[in-house]
Coordinates of C-alpha atoms and ligand atoms in Angstrom, one line a residue:
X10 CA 41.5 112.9 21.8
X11 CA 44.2 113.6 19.4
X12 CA 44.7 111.1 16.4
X13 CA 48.2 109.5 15.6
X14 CA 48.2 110.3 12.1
X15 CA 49.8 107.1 10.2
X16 CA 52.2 108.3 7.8
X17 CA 51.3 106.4 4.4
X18 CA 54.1 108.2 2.5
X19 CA 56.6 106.9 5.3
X20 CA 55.3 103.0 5.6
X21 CA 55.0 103.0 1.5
X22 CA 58.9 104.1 2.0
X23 CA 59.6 101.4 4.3
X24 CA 57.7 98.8 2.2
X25 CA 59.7 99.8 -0.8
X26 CA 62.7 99.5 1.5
X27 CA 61.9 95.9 2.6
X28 CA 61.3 95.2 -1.5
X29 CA 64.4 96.3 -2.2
X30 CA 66.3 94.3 0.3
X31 CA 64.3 91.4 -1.2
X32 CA 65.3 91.8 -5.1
X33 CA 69.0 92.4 -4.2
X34 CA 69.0 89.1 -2.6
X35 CA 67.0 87.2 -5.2
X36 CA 70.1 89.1 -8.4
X37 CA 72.7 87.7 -5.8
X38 CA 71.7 84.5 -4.8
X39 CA 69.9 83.4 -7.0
X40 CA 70.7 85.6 -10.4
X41 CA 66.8 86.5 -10.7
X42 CA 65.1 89.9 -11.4
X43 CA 61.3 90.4 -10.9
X44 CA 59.9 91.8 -13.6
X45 CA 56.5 93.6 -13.8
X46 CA 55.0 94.6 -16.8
X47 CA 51.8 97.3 -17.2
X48 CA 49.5 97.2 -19.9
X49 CA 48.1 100.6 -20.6
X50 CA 45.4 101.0 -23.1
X51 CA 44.1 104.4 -24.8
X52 CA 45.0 107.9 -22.8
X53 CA 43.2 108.5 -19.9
X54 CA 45.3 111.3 -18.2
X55 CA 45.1 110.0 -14.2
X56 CA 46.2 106.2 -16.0
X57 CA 49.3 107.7 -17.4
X58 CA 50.4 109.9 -14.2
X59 CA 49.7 106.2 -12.4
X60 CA 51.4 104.1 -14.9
X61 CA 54.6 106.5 -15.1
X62 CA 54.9 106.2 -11.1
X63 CA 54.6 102.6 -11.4
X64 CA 56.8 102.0 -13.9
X65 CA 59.6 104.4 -12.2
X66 CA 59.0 102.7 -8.3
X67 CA 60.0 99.8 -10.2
X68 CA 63.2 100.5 -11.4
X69 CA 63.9 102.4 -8.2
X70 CA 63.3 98.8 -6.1
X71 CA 65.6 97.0 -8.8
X72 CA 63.2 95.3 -10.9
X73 CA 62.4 94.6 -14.1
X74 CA 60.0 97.5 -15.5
X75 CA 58.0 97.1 -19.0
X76 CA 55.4 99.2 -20.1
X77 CA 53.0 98.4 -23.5
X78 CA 51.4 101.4 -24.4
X79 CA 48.3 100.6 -27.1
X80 CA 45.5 102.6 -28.3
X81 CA 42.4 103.4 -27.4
X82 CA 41.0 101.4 -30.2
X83 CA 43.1 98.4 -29.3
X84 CA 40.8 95.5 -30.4
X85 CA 40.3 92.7 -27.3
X86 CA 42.2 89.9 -29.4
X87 CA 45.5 92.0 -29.8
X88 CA 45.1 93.1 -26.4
X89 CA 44.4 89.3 -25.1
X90 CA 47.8 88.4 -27.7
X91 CA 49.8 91.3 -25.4
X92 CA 48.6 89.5 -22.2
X93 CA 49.6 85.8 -23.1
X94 CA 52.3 86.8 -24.1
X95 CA 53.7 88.5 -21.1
X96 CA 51.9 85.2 -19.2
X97 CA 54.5 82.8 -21.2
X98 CA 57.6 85.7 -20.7
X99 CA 59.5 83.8 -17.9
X100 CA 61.6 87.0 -17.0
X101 CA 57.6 88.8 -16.3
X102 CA 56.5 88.1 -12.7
X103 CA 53.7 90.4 -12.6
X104 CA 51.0 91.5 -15.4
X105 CA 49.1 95.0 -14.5
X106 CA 46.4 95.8 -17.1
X107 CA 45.1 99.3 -16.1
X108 CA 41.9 99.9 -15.1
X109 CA 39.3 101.3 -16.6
X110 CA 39.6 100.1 -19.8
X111 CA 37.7 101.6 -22.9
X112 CA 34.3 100.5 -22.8
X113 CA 34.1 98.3 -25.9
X114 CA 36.7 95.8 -23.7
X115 CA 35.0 93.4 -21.5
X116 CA 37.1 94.0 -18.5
X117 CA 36.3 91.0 -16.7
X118 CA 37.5 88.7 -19.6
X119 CA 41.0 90.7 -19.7
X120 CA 41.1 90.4 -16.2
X121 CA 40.7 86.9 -15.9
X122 CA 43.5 85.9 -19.3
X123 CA 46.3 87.2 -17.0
X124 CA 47.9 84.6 -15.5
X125 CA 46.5 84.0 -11.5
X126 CA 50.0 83.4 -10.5
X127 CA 51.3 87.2 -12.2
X128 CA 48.3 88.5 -11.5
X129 CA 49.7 91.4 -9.0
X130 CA 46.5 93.3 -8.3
X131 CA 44.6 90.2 -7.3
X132 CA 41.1 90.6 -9.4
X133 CA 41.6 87.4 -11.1
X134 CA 38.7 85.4 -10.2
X135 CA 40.6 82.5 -8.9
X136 CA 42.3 84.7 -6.8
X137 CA 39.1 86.1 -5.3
X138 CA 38.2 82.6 -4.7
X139 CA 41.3 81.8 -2.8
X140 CA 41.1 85.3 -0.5
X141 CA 37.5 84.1 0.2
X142 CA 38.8 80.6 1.1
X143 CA 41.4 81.8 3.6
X144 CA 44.2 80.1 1.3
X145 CA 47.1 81.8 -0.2
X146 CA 46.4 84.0 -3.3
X147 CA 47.8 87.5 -4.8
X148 CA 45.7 90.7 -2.7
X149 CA 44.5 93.4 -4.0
X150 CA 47.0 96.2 -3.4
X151 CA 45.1 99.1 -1.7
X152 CA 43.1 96.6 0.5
X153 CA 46.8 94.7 1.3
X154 CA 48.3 98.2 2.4
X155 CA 45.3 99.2 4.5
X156 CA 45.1 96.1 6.8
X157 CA 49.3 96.7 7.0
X158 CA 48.8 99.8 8.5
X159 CA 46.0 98.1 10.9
X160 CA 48.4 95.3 11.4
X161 CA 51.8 97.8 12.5
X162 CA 49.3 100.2 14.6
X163 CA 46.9 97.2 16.5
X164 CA 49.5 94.3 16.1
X165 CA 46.4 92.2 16.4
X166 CA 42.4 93.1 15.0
X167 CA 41.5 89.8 16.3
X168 CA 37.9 90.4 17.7
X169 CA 37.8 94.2 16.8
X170 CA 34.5 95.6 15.1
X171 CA 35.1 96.7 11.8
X172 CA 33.0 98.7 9.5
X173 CA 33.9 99.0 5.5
X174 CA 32.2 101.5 4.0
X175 CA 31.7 100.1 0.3
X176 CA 31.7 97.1 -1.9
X177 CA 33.2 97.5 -4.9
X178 CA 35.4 94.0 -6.0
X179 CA 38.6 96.3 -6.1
X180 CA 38.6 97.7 -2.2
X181 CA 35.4 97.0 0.2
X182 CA 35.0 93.8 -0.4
X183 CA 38.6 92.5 -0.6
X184 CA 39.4 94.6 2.6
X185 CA 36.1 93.0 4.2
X186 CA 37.4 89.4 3.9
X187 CA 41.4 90.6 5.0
X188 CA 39.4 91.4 7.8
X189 CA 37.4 88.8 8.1
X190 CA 40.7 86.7 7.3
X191 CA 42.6 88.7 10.4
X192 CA 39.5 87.9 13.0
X193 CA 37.7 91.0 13.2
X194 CA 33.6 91.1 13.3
X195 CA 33.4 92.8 10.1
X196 CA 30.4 94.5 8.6
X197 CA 30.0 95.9 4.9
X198 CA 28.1 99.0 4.5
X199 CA 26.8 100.6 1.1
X200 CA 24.6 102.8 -0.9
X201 CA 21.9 100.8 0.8
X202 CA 22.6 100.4 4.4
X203 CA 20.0 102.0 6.9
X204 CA 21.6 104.1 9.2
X205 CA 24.9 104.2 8.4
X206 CA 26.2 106.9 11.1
X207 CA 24.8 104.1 13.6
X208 CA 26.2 101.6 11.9
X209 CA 29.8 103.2 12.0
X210 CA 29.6 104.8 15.0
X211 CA 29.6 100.5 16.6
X212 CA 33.4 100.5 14.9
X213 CA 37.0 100.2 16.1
X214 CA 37.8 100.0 12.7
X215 CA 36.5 102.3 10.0
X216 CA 37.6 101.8 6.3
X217 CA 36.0 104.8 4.0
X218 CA 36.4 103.0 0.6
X219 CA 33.0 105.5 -1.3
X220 CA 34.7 107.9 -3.5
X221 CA 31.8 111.5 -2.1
X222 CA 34.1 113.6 -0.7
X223 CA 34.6 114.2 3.1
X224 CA 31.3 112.0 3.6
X225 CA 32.2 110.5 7.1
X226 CA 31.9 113.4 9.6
X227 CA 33.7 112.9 12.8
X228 CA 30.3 112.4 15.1
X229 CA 30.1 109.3 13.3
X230 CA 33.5 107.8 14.9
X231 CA 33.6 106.5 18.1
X232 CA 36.3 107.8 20.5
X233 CA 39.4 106.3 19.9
X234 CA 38.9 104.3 16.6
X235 CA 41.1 104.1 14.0
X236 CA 40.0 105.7 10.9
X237 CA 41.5 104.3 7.4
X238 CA 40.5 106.4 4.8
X239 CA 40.6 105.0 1.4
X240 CA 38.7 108.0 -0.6
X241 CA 40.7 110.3 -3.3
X242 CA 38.5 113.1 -4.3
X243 CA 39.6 115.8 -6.2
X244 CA 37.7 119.4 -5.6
X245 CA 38.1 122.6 -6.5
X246 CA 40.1 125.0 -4.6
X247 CA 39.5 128.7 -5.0
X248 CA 41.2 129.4 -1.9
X249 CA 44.5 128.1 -2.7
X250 CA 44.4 130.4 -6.1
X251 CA 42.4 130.6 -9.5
X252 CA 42.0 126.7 -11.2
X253 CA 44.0 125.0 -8.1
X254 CA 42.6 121.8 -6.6
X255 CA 42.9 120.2 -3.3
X256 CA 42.7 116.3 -3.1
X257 CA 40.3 115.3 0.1
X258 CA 39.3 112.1 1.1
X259 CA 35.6 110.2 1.8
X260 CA 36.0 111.3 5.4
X261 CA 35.8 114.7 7.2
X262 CA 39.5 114.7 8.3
X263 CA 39.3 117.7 10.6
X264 CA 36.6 116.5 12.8
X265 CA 37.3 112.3 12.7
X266 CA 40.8 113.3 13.9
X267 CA 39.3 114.9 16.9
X268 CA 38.1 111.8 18.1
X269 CA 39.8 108.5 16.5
X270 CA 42.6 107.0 18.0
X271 CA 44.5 107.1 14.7
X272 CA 43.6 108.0 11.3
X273 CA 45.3 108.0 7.6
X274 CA 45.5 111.7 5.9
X275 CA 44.5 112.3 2.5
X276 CA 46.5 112.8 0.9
X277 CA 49.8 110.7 2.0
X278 CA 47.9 107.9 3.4
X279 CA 46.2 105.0 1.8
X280 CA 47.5 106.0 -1.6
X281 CA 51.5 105.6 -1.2
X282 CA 50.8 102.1 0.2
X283 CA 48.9 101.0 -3.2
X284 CA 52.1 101.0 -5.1
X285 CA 54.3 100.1 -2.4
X286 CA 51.8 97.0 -2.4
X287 CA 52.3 96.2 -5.9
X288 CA 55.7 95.9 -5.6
X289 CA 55.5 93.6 -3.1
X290 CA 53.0 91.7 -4.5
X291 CA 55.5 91.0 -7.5
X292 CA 58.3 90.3 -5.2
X293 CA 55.6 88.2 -3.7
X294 CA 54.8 86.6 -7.3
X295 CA 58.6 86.0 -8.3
X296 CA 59.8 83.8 -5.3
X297 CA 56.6 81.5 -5.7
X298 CA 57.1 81.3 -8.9
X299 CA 60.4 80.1 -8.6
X300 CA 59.7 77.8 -5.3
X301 CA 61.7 80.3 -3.0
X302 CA 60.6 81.6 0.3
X303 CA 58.5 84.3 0.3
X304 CA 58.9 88.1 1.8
X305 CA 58.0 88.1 5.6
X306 CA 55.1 90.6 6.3
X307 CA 54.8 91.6 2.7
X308 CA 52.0 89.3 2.2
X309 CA 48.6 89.0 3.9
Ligands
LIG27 P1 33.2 102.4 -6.3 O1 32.5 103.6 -6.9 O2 33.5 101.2 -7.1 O3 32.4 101.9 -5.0 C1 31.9 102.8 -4.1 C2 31.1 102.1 -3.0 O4 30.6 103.1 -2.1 C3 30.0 101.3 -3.5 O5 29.9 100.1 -2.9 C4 28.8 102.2 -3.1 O6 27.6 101.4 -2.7 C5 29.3 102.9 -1.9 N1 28.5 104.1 -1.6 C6 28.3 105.1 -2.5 N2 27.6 106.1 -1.9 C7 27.4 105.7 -0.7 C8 26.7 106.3 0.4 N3 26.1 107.4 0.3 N4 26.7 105.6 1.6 C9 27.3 104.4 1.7 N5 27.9 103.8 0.7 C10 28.0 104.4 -0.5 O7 34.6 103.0 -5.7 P2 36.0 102.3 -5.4 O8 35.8 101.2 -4.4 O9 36.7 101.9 -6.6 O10 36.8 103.5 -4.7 C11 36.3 104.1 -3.5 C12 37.2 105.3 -3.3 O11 38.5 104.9 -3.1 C13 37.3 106.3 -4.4 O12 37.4 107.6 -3.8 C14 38.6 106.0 -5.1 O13 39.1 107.1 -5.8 C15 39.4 105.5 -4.0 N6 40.5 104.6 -4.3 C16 41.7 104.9 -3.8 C17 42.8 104.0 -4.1 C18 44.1 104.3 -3.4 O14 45.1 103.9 -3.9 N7 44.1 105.1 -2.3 C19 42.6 102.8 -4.9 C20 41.3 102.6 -5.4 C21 40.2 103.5 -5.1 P3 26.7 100.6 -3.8 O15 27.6 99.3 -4.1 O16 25.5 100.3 -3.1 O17 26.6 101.4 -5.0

């Protein structure tokens, strides 16, 4: 069998498209510009390549783009004073505070002093709560641009057997519950699980969410499934010349593609469809908070 690749970089464009479309029509109607705002603290290299993306796929969709920039010795009450701050800004639809944070900031309490309702990567609690209870809420980004990709390729996962493969709060176990949420039989697997090649090898679905490189090898995937990979692992890459790197996922893309049904690459998968998500998720975040409808199919 050979795979349908699903084109992350393409769907991310499409996504962006539909946000655009979106924001003109909220200026001209109704004279309102999203704004998203990131909070960036200290100088972790792979934050600021992330942060500079975000901030420019912003502007590119129309919206409003701010950016505080602290150090890494930012104490937690300035950075707290930066965060209800942009909660009371009324031209701020959606508060980013980059993760990780330095260690001497309890990341849960930062997390959970951004507004729910601006909260555009979903890790407030009360918006765990609310993806748990089936009711509306913001979604975690990646997890959101996965089960889009399910969504376009399956139209329906109702009744499908899924298998994610990790449970960290940011992807496994948001993606679990979309699942869940969409009607598949889902089941989490981890550092613990007995036999995961048997385990995955029951799936229709298989979401790699570990962060080992190339981990899933493709005897592990049943014939046809579709394979979202959510892994970015960067390794050396001698081949390519002296000091290069190559960016792989946490499956073995060579051999899953020779038996799934479809799979995401790595890179130009799972990866374009985070920020694409985040965009939509403050598109999503503007119109509720001004009582309009919301995006079709931008949402879970
Ligand atoms: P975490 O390190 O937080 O979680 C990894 C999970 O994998 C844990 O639940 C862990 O289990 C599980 N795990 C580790 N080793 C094994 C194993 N041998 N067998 C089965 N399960 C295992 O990672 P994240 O969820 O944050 O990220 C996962 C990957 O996704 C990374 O490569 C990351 O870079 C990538 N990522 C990509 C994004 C994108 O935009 N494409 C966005 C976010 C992440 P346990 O809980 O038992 O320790």
């Amino acid at each position: 069998m050979t795979a349908k690749i699903i084109d992350g970089k393409e769907f991310a464009a499409r996504v962006r498209g539909q946000v655009a479309e979106h924001v003109t029509r909220l200026k001209n109607d109704h004279g309102i510009t999203p704004g998203l705002a990131v909070v960036l603290v200290g100088e972790d290299p792979a934050s600021q390549v992330y942060v500079r993306s975000k901030g420019k796929m912003t502007v590119e969709v129309g919206m409003k783009s701010v950016e505080h920039k602290m150090d890494a010795d930012t104490s937690e009450t300035d950075l707290l004073k930066v965060i209800d701050d942009l909660n009371n800004d009324p031209d701020i639809h959606g508060i980013l505070c980059q993760l990780p944070l330095p260690k001497h900031l309890d990341e849960d309490l930062i997390i959970n002093s951004i507004s729910p309702a601006k909260d555009v990567d979903g890790f407030h609690i009360s918006n765990v709560g609310l993806l748990g209870t089936g009711q509306k809420s913001m979604v975690p980004c990646t997890p959101l641009g996965c089960l889009m990709m399910l969504r376009d390729h399956h139209g329906s996962i109702s009744g499908m057997d899924a298998v994610v493969i990790g449970r960290s709060n940011i992807v496994g176990k948001p993606m679990a519950q979309l699942l869940l949420n969409d009607s598949a039989t889902v089941t989490i697997a981890h550092s613990r699980t007995k036999d995961l090649a048997d385990v995955v090898r029951r799936a229709d679905i298989v979401v790699a969410a570990v962060g080992r490189p190339e981990m899933v090898p493709g005897d592990w995937i049943k014939e046809g499934a579709t394979v979202i990979d959510v892994g970015i692992n960067r390794l050396d890459a001698p081949e390519k010349g002296e000091g290069k790197t190559k960016l792989v996922g946490d499956v073995h893309y060579e051999s899953c593609a020779a038996r799934a049904g479809a799979i995401t690459p790595v890179p130009g998968g799972v990866g374009p469809m985070t920020i694409a998500c985040l965009l939509a998720n403050t598109v999503t975040a503007c119109c509720r908070a001004n009582g309009l409808d919301e995006p079709e199919g931008l949402t879970a």
